[in-house]
mmCIF file of C-alpha atoms and ligand atoms in Angstrom:
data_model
loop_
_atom_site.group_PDB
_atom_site.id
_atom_site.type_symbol
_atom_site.label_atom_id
_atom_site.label_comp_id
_atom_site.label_asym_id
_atom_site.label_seq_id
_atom_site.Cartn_x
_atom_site.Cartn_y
_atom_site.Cartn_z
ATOM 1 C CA UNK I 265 18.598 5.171 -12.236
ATOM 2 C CA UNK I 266 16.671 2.679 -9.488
ATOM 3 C CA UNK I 267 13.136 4.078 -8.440
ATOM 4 C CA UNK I 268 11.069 2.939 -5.697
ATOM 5 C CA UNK I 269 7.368 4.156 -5.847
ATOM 6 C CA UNK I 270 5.637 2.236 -3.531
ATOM 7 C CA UNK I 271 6.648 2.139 -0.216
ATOM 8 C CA UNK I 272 5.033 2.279 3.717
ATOM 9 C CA UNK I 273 6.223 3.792 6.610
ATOM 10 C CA UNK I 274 4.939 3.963 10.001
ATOM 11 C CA UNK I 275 2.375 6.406 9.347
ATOM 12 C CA UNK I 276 0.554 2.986 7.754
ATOM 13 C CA UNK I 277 1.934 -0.430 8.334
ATOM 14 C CA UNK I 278 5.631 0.161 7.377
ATOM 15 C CA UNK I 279 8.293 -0.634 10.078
ATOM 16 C CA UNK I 280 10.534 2.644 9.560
ATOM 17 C CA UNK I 281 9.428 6.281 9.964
ATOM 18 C CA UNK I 282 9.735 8.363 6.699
ATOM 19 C CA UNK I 283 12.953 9.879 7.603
ATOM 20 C CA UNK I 284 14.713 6.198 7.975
ATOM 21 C CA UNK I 285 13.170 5.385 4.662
ATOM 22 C CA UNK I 286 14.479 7.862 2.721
ATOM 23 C CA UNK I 287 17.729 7.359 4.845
ATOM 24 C CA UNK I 288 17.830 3.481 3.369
ATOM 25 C CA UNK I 289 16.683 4.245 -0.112
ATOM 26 C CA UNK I 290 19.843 7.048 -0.634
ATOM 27 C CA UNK I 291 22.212 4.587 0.804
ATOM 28 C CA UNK I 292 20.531 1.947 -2.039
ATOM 29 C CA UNK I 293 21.116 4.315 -4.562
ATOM 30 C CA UNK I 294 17.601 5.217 -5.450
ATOM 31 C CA UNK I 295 16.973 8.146 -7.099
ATOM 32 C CA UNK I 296 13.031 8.644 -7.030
ATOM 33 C CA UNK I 297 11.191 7.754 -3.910
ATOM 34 C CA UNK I 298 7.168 7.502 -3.611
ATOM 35 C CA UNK I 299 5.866 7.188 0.009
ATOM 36 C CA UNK I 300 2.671 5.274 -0.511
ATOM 37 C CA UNK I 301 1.194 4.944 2.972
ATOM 38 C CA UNK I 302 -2.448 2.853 3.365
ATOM 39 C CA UNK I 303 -4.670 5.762 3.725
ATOM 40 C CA UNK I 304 -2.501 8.549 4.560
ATOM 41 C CA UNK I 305 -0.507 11.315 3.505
ATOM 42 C CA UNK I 306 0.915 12.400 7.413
ATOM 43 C CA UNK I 307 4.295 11.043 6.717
ATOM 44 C CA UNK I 308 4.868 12.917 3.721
ATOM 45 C CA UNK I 309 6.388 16.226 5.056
ATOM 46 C CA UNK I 310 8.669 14.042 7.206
ATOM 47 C CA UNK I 311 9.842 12.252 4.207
ATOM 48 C CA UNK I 312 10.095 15.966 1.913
ATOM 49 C CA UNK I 313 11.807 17.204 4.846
ATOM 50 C CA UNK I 314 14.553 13.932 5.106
ATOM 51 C CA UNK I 315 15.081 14.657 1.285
ATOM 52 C CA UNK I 316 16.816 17.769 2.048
ATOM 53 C CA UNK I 317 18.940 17.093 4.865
ATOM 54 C CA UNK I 318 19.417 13.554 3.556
ATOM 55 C CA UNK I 319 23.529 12.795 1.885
ATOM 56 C CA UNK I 320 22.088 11.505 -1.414
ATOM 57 C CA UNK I 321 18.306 11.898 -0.858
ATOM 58 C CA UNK I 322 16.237 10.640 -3.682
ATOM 59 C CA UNK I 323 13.594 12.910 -4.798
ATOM 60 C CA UNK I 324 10.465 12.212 -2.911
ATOM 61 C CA UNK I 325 7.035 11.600 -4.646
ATOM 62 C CA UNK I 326 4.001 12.123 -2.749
ATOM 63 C CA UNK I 327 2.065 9.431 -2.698
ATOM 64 C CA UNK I 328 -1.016 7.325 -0.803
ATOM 65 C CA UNK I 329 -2.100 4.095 -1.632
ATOM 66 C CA UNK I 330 -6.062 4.049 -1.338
ATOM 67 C CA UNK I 331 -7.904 0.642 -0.776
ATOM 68 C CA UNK I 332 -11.066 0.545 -2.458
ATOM 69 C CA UNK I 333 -13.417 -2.637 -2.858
ATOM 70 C CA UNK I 334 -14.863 -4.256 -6.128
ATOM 71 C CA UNK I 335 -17.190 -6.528 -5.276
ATOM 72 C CA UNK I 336 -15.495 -9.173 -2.838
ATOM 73 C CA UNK I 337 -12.081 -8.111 -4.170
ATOM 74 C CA UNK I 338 -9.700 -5.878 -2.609
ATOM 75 C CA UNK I 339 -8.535 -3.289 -5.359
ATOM 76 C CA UNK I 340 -5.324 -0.971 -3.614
ATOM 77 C CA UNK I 341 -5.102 2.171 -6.254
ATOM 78 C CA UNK I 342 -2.023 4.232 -5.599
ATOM 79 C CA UNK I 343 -1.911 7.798 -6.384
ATOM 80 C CA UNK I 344 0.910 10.154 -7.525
ATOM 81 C CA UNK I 345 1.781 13.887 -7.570
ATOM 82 C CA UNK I 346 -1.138 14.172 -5.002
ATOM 83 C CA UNK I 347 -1.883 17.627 -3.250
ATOM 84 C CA UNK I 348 -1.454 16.600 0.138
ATOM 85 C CA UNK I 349 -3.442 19.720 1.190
ATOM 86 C CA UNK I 350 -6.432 18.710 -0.959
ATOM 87 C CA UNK I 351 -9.176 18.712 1.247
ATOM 88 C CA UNK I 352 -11.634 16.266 0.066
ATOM 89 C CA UNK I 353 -8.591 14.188 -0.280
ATOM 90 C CA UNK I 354 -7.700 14.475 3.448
ATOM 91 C CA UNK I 355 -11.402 14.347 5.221
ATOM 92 C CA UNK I 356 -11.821 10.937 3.069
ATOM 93 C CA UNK I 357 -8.754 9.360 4.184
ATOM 94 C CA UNK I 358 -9.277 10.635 7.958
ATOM 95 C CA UNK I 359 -12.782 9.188 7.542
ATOM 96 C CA UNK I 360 -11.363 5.682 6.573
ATOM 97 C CA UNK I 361 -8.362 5.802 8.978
ATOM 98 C CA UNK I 362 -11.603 6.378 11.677
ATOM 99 C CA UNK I 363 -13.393 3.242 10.817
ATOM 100 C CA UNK I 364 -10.270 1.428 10.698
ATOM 101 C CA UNK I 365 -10.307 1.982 14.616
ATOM 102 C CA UNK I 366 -13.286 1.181 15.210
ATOM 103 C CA UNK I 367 -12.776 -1.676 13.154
ATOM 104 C CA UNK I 368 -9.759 -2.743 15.084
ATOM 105 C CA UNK I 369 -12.306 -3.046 18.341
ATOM 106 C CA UNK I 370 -14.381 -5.288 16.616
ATOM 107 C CA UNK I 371 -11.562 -7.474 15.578
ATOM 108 C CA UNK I 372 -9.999 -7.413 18.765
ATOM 109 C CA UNK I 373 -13.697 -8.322 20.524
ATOM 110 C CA UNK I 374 -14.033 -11.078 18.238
ATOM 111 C CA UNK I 375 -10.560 -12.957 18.574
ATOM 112 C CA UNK I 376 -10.586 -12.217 21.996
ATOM 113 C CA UNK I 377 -13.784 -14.283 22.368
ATOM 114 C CA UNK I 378 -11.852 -17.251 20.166
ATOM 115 C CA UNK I 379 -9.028 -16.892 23.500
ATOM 116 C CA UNK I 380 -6.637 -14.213 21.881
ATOM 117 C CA UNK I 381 -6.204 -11.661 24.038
ATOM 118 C CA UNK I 382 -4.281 -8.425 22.733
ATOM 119 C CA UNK I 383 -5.433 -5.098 23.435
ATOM 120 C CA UNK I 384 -5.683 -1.624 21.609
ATOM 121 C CA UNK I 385 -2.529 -0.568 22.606
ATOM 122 C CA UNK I 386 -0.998 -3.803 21.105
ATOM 123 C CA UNK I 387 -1.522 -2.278 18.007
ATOM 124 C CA UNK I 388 0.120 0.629 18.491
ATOM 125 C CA UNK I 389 -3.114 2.591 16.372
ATOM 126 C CA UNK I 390 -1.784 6.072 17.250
ATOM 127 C CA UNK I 391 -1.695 8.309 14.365
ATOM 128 C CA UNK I 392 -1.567 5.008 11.617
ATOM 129 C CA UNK I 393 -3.891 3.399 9.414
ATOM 130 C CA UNK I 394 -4.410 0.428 11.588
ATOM 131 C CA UNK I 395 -4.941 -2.467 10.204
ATOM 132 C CA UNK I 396 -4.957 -6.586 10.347
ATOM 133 C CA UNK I 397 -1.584 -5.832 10.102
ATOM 134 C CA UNK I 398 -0.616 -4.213 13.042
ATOM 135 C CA UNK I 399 -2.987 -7.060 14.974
ATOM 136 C CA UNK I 400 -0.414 -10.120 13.505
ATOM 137 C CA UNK I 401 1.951 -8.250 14.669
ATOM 138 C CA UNK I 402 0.496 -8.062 18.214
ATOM 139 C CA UNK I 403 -0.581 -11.568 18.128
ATOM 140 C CA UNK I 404 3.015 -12.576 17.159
ATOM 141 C CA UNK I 405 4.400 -10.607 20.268
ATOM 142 C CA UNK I 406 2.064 -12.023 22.360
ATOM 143 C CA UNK I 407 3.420 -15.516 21.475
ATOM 144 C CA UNK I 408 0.108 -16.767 19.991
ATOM 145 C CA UNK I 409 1.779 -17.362 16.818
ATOM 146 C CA UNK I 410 5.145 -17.619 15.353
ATOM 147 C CA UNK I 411 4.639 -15.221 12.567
ATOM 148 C CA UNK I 412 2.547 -12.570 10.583
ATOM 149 C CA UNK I 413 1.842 -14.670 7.788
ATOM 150 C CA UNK I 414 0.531 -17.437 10.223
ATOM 151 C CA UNK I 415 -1.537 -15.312 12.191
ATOM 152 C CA UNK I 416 -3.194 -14.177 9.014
ATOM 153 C CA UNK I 417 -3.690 -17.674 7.676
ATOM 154 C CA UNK I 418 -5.311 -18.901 10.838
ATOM 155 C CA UNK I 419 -6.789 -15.937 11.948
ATOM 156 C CA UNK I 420 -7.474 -12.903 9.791
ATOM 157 C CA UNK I 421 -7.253 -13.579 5.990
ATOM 158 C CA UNK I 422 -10.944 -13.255 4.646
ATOM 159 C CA UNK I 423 -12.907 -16.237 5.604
ATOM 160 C CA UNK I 424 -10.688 -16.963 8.850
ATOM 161 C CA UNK I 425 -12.719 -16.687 11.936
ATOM 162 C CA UNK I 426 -11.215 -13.320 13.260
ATOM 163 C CA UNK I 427 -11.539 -11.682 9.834
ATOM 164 C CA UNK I 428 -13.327 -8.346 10.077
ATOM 165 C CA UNK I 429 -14.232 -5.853 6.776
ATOM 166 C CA UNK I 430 -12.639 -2.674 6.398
ATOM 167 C CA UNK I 431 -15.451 -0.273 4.606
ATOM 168 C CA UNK I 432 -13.465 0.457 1.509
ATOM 169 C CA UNK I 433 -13.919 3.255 -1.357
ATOM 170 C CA UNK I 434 -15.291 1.477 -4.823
ATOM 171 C CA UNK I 435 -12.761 2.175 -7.920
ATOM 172 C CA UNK I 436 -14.379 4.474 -9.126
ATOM 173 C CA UNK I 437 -14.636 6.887 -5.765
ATOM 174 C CA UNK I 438 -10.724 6.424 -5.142
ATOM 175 C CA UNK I 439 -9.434 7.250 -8.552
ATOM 176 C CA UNK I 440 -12.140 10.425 -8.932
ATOM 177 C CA UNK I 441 -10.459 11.552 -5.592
ATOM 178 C CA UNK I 442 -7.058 11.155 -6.750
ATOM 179 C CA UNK I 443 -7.893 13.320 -9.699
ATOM 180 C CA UNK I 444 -9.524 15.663 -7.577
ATOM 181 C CA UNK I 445 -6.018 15.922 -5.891
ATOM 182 C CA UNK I 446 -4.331 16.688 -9.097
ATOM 183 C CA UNK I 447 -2.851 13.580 -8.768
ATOM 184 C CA UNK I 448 -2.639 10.095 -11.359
ATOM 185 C CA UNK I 449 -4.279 6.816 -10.584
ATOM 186 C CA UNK I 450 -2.621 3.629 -10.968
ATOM 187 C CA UNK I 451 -3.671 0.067 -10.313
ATOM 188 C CA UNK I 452 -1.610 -1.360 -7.760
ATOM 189 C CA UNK I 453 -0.135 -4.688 -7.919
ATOM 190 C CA UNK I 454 -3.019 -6.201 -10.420
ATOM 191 C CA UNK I 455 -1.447 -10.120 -9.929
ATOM 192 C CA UNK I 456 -2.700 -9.893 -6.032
ATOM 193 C CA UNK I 457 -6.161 -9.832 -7.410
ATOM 194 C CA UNK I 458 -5.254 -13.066 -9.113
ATOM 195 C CA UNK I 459 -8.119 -12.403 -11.634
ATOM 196 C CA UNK I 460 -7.000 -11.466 -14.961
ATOM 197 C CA UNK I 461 -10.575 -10.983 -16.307
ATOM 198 C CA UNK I 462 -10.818 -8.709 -13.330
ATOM 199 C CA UNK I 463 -7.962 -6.658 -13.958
ATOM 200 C CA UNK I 464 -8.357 -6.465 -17.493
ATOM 201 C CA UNK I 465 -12.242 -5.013 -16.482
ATOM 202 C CA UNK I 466 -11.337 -2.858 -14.014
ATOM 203 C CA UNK I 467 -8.762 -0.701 -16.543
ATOM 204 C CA UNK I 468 -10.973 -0.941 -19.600
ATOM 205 C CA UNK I 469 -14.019 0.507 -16.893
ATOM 206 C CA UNK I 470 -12.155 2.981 -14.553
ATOM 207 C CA UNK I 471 -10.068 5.967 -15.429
ATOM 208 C CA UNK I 472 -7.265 5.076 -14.375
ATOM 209 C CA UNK I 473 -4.201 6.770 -15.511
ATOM 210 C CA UNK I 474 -1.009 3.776 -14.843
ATOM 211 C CA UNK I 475 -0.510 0.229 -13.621
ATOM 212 C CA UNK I 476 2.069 -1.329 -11.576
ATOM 213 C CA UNK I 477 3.848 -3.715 -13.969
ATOM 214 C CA UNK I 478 6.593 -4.344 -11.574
ATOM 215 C CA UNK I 479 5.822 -5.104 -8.165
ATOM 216 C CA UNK I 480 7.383 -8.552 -5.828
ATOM 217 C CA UNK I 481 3.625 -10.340 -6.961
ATOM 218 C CA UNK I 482 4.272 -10.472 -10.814
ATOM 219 C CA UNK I 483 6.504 -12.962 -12.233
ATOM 220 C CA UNK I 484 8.110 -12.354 -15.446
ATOM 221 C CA UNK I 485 5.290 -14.048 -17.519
ATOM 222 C CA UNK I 486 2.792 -11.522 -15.434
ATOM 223 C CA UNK I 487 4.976 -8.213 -16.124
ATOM 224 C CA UNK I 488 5.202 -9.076 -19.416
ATOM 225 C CA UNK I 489 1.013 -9.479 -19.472
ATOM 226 C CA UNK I 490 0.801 -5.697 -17.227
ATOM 227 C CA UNK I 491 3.429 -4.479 -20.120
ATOM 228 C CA UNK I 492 0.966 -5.084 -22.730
ATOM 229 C CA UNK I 493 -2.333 -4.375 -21.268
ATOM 230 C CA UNK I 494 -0.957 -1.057 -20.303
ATOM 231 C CA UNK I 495 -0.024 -0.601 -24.372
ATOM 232 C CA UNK I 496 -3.564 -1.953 -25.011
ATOM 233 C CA UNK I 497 -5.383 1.127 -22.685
ATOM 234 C CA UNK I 498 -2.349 3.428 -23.412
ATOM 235 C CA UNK I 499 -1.574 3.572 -19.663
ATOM 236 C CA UNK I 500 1.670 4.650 -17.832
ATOM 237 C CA UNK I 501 3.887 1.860 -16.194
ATOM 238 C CA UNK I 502 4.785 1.669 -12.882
ATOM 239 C CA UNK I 503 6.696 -0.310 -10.756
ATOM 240 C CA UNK I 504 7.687 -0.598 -6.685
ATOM 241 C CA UNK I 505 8.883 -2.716 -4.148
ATOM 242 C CA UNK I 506 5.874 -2.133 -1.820
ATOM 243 C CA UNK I 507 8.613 -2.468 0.935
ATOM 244 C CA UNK I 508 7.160 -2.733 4.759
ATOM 245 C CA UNK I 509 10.071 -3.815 6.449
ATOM 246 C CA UNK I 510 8.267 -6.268 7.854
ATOM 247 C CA UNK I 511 9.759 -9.466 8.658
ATOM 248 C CA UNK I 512 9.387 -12.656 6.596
ATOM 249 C CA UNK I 513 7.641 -10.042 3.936
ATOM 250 C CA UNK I 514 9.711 -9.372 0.579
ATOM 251 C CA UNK I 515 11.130 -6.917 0.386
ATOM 252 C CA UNK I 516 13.129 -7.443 3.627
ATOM 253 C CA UNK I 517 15.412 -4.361 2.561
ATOM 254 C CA UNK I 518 15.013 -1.447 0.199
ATOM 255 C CA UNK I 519 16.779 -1.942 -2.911
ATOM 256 C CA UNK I 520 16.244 -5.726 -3.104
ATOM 257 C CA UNK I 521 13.364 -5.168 -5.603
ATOM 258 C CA UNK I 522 15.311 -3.421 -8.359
ATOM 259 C CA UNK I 523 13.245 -1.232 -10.409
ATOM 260 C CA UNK I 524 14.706 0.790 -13.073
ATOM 261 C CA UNK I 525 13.559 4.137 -14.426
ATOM 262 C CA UNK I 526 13.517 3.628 -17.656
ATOM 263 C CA UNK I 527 10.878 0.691 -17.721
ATOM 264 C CA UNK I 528 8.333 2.562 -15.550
ATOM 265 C CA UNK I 529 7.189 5.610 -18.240
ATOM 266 C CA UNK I 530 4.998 7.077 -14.753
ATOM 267 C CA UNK I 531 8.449 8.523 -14.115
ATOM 268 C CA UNK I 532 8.207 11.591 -16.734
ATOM 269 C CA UNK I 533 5.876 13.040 -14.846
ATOM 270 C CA UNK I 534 7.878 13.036 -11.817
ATOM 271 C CA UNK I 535 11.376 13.983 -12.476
ATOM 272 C CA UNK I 536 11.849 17.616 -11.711
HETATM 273 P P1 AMP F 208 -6.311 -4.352 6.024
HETATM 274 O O1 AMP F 208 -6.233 -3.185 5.103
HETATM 275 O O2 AMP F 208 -6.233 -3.990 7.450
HETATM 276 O O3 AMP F 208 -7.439 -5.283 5.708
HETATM 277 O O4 AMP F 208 -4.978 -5.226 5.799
HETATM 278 C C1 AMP F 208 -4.578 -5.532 4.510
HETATM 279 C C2 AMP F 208 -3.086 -5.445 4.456
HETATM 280 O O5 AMP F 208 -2.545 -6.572 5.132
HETATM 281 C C3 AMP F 208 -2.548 -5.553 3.037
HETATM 282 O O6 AMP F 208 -2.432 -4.292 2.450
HETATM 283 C C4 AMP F 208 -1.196 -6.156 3.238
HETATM 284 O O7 AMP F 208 -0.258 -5.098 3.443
HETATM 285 C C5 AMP F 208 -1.310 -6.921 4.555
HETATM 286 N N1 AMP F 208 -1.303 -8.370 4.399
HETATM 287 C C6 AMP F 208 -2.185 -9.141 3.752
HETATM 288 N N2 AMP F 208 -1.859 -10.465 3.876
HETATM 289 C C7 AMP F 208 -0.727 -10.505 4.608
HETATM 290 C C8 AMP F 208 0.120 -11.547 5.089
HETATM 291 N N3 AMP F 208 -0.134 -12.851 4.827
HETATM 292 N N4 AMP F 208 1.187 -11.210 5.827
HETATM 293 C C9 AMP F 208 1.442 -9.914 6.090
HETATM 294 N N5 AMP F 208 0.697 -8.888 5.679
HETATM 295 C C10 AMP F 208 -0.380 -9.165 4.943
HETATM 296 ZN ZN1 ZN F 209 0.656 -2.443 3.779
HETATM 297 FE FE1 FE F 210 -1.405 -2.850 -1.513
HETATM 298 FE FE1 FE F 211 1.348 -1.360 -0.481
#
């Protein structure tokens, strides 16, 4: 069977609503679905509802994808089997989704004084975690540059001169709230931090319950390092596509990024 458990839909940065997700991963053939959303869980009842009305539906995980900060590095911890009623869960989310807006301001205030001029509405904030994301995009539409990746390279990637910090959970606070959910903990795509010393510090130091072996980031050589350090700290493996939808990002379509259920142990404690 073909699992996909990281994915974003609108309710984050994704281009497709829950509903067309789960649409697109039944017509891939995938039988276990995590919605993973930056920040948020408000998609999720959309996507449990698609799953029943759905031809083919995969079974739908609930999942968020929390970024947290360690030091200057940008640690995304996704959680699974969440309570997506939980409420220290959901004020702690809201709160971050809130200063991503006002974060947005600032970042539109300070590339509008570098001569790019987009507005709030660009970005289309309503009801998302908004993010530098949703500003390429804006910046792309506006014509200022021919595509996401280059307006992050000029503009927005950390050090660029329109790069603003989101205030970010530490490790430690993000996977303590996923347990607090009920839910597992699982170090998202560890070859993004592109600091194996790092990675290999932040399992042996932080409860964390999985990591996610196979994800678009980790080569062969790489999965084959996440296999073992997993065996090493006897954690679960995981594995997703991280699919956005978003032009000139892999995965262009679900299902490219093949993942298959029996390499990704996090399943067991999924399947009904
Ligand atoms: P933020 O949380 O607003 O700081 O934005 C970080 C998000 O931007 C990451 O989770 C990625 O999804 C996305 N991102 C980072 N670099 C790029 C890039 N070069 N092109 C498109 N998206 C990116
Ligand atoms: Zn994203
Ligand atoms: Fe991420
Ligand atoms: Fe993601």
């Amino acid at each position: 069977m073909l699992v996909d458990l990281h994915t974003h839909s609108t309710f984050s940065d994704g281009r497709y609503t829950p509903t067309q997700l789960v649409e697109m991963a039944a017509r891939a053939g995938i039988g276990v679905l995590a919605l993973t959303d930056h920040d948020s869980v408000n998609g999720m009842e959309e996507a449990q509802q698609a799953a029943q009305t759905v031809p083919n539906a995969p079974q739908v995980v609930a999942g968020v994808e929390l970024g947290a900060q360690a030091g200057e590095n940008s640690v995304h911890i996704l959680g699974y089997n969440i309570d997506i009623h939980n409420e220290k869960l959901l004020s702690k989310i809201e709160e971050m989704r809130h200063a991503r807006e006002h974060r947005l301001h600032r970042m539109l205030a300070k590339i509008g004084a570098l001569g790019y001029h987009i507005t709030v509405e660009d970005c289309d904030p309503k009801n998302r975690a908004v993010g530098r994301p949703h500003v390429a995009k804006a910046l792309v539409a506006a014509g200022y540059f021919e595509s996401v990746d280059e307006a992050f390279e000029v503009l927005l990637r950390r050090g660029k001169p329109g790069y603003e910090p989101q205030p970010k959970l530490s490790p430690e606070e993000a996977v303590e709230l996923l347990h607090g959910a009920g839910g597992i903990a699982v170090l998202a795509h560890p070859a993004e931090l592109e600091n194996l010393p790092l990675v290999e510090m932040l399992l042996k130091n932080i409860p964390f319950d999985g990591i996610e072996v196979y994800h678009p980031s980790a080569d062969e050589k790489l999965q084959q390092h996440f296999a073992q350090l997993a065996q090493k700290y006897n954690l679960l493996t995981s594995g997703g596509s991280d699919f956005h939808g978003v032009e000139g990002r892999f995965p262009e379509q679900l299902g490219v990024f093949k993942v298959e259920s029996s390499k990704v142990d996090i399943i067991k404690t999924m399947i009904k």
